[in-house]
Coordinates of C-alpha atoms in Angstrom, one line a residue:
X9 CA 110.5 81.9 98.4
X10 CA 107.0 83.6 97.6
X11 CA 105.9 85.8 99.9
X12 CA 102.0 87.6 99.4
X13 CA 100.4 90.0 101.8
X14 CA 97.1 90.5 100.9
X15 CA 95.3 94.3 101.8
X16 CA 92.1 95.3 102.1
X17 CA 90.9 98.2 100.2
X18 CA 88.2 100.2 101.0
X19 CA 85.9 101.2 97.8
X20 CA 87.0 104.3 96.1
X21 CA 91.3 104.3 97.2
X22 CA 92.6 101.3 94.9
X23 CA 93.9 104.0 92.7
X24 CA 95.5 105.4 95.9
X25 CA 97.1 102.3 96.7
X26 CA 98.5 101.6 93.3
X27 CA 100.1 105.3 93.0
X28 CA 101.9 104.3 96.4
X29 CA 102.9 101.6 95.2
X30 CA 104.1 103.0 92.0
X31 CA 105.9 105.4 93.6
X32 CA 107.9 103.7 95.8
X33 CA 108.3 100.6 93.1
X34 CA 112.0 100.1 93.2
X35 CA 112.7 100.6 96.7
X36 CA 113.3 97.3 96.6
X37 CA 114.9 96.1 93.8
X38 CA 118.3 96.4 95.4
X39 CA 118.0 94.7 98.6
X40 CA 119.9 91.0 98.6
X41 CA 117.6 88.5 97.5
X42 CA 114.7 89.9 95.8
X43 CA 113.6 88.8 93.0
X44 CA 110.6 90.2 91.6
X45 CA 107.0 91.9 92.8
X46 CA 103.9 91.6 91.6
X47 CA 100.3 93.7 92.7
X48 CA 97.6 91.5 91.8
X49 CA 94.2 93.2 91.2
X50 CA 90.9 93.1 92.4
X51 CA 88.9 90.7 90.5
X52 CA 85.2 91.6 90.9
X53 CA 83.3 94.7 92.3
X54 CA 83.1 92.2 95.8
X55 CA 86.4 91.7 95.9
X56 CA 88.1 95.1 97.7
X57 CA 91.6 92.6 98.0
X58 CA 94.9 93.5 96.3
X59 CA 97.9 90.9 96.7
X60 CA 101.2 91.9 96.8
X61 CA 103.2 89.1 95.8
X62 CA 107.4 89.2 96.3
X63 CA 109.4 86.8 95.3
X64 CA 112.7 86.1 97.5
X65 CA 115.7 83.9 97.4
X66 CA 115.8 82.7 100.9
X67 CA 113.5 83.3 103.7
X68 CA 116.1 85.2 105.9
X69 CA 116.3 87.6 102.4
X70 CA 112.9 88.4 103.0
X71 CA 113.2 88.7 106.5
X72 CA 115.9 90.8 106.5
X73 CA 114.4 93.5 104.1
X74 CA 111.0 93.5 106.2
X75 CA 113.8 94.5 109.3
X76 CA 115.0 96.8 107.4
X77 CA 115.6 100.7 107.8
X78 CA 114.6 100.7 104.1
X79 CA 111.7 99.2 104.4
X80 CA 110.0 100.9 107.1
X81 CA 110.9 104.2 105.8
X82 CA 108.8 103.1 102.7
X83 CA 106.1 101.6 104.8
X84 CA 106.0 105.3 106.9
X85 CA 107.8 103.7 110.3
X86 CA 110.3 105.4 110.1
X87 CA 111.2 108.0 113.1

């Protein structure tokens, strides 16, 4: 199961985004299912997208991290 959220970048913070990222990298690594992650680039000086591309074993794997207490805490929901 592929899963890609694509984000919208405004010019100037893609280095911002990728440090987060970075940062926070293998956050998931341990939750049940995952099995890889990808950040694909901005192509062009037009494009201001980055795609985050996760790669699960099931759908409910996927699912269940995104409901997770681990994953909003990365995402900054957490209370």
């Amino acid at each position: 199961v592929v899963r890609i959220n694509a984000i919208e970048v405004p010019e100037g913070l893609g280095a911002t985004l990728e440090e987060r990222f970075a940062a926070r990298l293998h956050a998931v690594d341990q939750a049940p299912g995952f099995r890889g992650f990808e950040m694909l680039r901005p192509t062009g000086e037009a494009e201001k997208r980055y795609f985050i591309v996760t790669h699960w074993a099931t759908a409910e794997d996927f699912d269940n991290w995104v409901n997770s207490a681990d994953f909003a805490k990365g995402h900054g929901h957490a209370d």
